[in-house]
Short mmCIF file of C-alpha atoms in Angstrom, two decimals:
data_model
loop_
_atom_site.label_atom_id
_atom_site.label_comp_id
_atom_site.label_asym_id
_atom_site.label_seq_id
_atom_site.Cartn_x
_atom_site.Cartn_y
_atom_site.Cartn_z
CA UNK A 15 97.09 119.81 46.72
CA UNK A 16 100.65 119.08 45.27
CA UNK A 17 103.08 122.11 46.43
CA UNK A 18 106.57 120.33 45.94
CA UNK A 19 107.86 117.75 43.49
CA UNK A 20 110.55 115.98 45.13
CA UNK A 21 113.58 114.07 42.74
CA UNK A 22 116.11 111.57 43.40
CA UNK A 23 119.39 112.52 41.20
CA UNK A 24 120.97 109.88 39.94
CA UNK A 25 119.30 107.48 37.74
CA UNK A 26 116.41 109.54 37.31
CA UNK A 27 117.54 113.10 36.00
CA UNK A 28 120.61 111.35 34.28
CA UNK A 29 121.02 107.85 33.60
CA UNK A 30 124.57 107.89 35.86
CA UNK A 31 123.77 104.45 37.13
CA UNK A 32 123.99 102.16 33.77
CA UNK A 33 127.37 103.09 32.66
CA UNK A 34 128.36 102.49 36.58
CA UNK A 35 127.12 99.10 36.69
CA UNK A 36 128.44 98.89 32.58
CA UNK A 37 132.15 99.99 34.35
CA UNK A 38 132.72 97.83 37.16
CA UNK A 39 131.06 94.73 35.27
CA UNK A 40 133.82 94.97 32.92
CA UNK A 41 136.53 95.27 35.70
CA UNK A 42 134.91 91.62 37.16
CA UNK A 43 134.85 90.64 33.82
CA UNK A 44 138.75 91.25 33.64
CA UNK A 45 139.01 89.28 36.84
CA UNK A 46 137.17 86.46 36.00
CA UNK A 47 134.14 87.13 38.33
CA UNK A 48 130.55 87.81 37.71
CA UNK A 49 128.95 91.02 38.60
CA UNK A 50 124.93 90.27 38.15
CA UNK A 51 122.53 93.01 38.03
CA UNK A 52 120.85 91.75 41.06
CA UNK A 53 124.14 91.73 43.08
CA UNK A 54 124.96 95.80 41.94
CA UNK A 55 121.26 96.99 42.59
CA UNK A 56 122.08 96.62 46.09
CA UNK A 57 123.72 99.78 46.24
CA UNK A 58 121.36 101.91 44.01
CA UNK A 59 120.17 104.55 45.01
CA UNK A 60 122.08 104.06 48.88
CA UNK A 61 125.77 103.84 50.05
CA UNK A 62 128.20 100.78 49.71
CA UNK A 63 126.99 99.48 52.90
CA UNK A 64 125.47 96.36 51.53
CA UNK A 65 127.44 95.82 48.82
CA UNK A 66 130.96 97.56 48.34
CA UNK A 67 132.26 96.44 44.85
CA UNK A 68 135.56 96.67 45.81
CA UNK A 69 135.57 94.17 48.86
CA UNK A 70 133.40 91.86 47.12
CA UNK A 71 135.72 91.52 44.91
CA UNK A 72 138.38 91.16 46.85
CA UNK A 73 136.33 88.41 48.76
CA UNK A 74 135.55 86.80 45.43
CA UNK A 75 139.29 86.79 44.60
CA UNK A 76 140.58 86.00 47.86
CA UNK A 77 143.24 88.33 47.76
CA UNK A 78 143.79 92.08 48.28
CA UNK A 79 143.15 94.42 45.07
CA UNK A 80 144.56 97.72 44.27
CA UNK A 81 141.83 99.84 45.37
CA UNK A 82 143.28 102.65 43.72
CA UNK A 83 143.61 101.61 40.48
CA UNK A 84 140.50 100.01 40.44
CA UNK A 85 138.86 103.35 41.20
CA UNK A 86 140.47 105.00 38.93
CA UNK A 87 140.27 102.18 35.98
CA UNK A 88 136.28 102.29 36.80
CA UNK A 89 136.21 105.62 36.13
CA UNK A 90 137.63 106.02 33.34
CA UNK A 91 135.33 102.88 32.29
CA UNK A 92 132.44 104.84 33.56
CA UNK A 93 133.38 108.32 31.29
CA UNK A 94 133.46 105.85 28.07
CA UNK A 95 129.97 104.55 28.66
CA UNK A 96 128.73 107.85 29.80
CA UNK A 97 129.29 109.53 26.59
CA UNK A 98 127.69 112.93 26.87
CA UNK A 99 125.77 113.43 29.94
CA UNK A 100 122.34 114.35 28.83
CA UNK A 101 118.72 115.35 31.09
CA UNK A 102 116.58 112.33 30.68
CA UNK A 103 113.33 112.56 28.46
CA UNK A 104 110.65 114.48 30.12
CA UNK A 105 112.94 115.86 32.81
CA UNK A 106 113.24 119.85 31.40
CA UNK A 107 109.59 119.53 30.16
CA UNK A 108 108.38 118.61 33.85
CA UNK A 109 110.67 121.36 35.55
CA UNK A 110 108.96 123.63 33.02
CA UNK A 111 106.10 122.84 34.27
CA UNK A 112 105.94 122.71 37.57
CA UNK A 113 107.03 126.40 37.31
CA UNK A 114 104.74 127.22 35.82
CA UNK A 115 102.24 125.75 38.40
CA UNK A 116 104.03 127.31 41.10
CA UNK A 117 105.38 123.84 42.16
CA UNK A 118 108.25 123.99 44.71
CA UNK A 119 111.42 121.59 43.26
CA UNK A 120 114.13 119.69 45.00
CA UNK A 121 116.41 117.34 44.96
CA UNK A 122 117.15 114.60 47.37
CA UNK A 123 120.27 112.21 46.88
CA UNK A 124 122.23 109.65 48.63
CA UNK A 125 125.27 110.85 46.20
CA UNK A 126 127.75 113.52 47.28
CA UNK A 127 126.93 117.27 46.80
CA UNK A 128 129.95 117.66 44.28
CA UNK A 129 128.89 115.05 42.25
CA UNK A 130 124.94 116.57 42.27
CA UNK A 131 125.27 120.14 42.12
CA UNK A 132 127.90 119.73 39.66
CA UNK A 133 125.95 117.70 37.49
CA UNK A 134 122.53 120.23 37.84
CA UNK A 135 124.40 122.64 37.18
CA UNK A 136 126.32 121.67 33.97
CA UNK A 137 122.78 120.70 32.67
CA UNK A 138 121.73 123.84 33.47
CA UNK A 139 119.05 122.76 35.68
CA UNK A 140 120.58 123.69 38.76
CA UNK A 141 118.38 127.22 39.27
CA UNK A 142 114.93 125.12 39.22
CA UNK A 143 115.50 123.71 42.64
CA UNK A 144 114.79 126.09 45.91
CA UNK A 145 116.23 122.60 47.78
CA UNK A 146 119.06 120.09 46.93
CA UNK A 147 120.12 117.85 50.10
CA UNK A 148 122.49 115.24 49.59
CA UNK A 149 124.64 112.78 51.34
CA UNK A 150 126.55 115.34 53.20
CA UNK A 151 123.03 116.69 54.95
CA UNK A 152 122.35 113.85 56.52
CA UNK A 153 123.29 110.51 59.25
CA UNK A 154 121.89 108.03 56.73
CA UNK A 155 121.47 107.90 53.34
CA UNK A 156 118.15 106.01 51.65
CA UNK A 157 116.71 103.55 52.41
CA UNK A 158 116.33 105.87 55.17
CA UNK A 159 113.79 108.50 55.40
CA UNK A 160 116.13 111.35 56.06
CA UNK A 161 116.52 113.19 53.07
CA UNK A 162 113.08 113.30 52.14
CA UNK A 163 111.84 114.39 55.47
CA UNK A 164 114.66 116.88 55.45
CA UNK A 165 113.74 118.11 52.24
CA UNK A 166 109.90 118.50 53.41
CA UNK A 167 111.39 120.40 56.47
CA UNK A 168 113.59 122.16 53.84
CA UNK A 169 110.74 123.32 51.85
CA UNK A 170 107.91 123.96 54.98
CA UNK A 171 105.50 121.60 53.88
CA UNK A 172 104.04 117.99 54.86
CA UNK A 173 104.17 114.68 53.17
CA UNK A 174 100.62 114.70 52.03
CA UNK A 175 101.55 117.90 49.95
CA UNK A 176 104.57 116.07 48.18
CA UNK A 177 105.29 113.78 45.19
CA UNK A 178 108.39 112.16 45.30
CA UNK A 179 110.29 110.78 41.40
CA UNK A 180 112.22 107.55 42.17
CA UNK A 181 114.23 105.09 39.89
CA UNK A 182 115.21 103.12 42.64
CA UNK A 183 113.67 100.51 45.23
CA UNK A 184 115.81 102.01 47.99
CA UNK A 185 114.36 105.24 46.81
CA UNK A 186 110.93 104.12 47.15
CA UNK A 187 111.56 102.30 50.43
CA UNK A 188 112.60 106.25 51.51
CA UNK A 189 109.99 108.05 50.30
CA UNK A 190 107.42 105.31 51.49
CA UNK A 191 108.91 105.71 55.31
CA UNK A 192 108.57 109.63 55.25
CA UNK A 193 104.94 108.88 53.67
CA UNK A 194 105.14 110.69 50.55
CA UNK A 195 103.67 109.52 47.51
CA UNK A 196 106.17 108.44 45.24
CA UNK A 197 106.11 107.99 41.39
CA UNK A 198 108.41 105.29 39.95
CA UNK A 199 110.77 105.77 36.80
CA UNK A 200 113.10 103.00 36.46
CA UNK A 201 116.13 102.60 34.26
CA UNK A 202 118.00 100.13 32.29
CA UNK A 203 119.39 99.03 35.29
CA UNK A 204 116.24 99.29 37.82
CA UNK A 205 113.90 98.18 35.36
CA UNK A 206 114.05 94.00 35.97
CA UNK A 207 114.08 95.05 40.55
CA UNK A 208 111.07 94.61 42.85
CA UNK A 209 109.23 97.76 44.01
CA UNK A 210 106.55 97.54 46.69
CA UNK A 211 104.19 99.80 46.93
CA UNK A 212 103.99 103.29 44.78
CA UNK A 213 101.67 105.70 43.05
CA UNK A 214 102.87 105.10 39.31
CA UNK A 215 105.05 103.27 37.71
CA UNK A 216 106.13 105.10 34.15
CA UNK A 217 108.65 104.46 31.69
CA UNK A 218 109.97 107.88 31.63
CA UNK A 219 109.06 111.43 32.86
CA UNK A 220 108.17 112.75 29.72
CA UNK A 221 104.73 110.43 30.18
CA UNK A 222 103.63 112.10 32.95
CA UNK A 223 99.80 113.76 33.04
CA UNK A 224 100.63 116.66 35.12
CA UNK A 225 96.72 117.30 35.52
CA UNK A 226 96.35 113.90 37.13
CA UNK A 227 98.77 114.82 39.92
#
């Protein structure tokens, strides 16, 4: 029986991810080097530790960069493409419903907690969740199990009684290691990546069959 729906953050509640990639694309761009999609997926959904876009660049440029004004630059980059933040489709409709059920919600994210519960709660969205761990909760962000198995801790139940909403292969590669089913949503920027193994693969939440759970 499913008694907690578990949610990554970024990517999957809010598409936060595409006008990212969109942002520091255009700074390479500026520079004269290529930023692939393959090259920036390695830090979706995890920390810079594989690939830091900053030093890459540097490295690419062979020269130190302004890591201040590229920060802030890529920000400013990233508000343009980001438009009006906006819940993804089927997001509200499957918080409604779990409520409904009685389904316990949290959220689990490698991002910061300011950035998160920020986010929730300018969507409104924030009061649905008895649990929201991020990056501050834990040693190690995804691809490592922590956060869900905190969460699960967090909400006092097993894995088995979980389903976990992912948009990322690092997310999956989490929620596979703390053995919890996961569901896969990917975005514009996930959509093309490799993901092992999973329970579903859907093009957005608002496809989900909540009676098939």
């Amino acid at each position: 029986m499913v008694k907690a729906f578990i949610f990554d953050f970024d990517g999957l509640i809010v598409d936060t991810e595409t006008p990212w990639y969109y942002a520091f694309r255009d700074i390479y761009e500026e520079h004269g080097v290529e930023l692939g999609l393959e090259l920036w997926s390695k830090n979706v959904g995890t920390s810079f530790e594989e690939f830091h876009p900053f030093l890459y660049l540097e490295q690419a440029l062979q020269k130190k960069i302004d890591h201040d004004h590229i920060k802030l630059l890529s920000e400013q980059k990233y508000e343009v493409y980001l438009g009006q933040a906006s819940i993804l489709p089927g997001v509200y409709e499957l918080l409604q419903s779990a409520r409904e059920k009685g389904i316990q919600l949290a959220v689990a994210s490698s991002s910061t907690r300011d950035w998160v519960h920020g986010y929730l709660q300018k969507l409104g969205i924030f009061d649905y969740f008895t649990v929201v761990h991020t990056s501050e909760d834990v040693k190690r962000v995804k691809p490592e199990p922590e956060l869900y198995l905190l969460a699960l801790q967090s909400l006092g139940i097993e894995a088995s009684e979980a389903i976990v909403f992912e948009d990322s292969p690092n997310g999956l590669k989490a929620a596979n290691a703390a053995g919890i089913r996961c569901i896969i949503v990917p975005n514009e920027v996930t959509r093309g990546l490799e993901f092992a193994m999973h329970e579903l693969r859907l093009s957005s939440l608002a496809e989900i069959d909540m009676e098939a759970l």
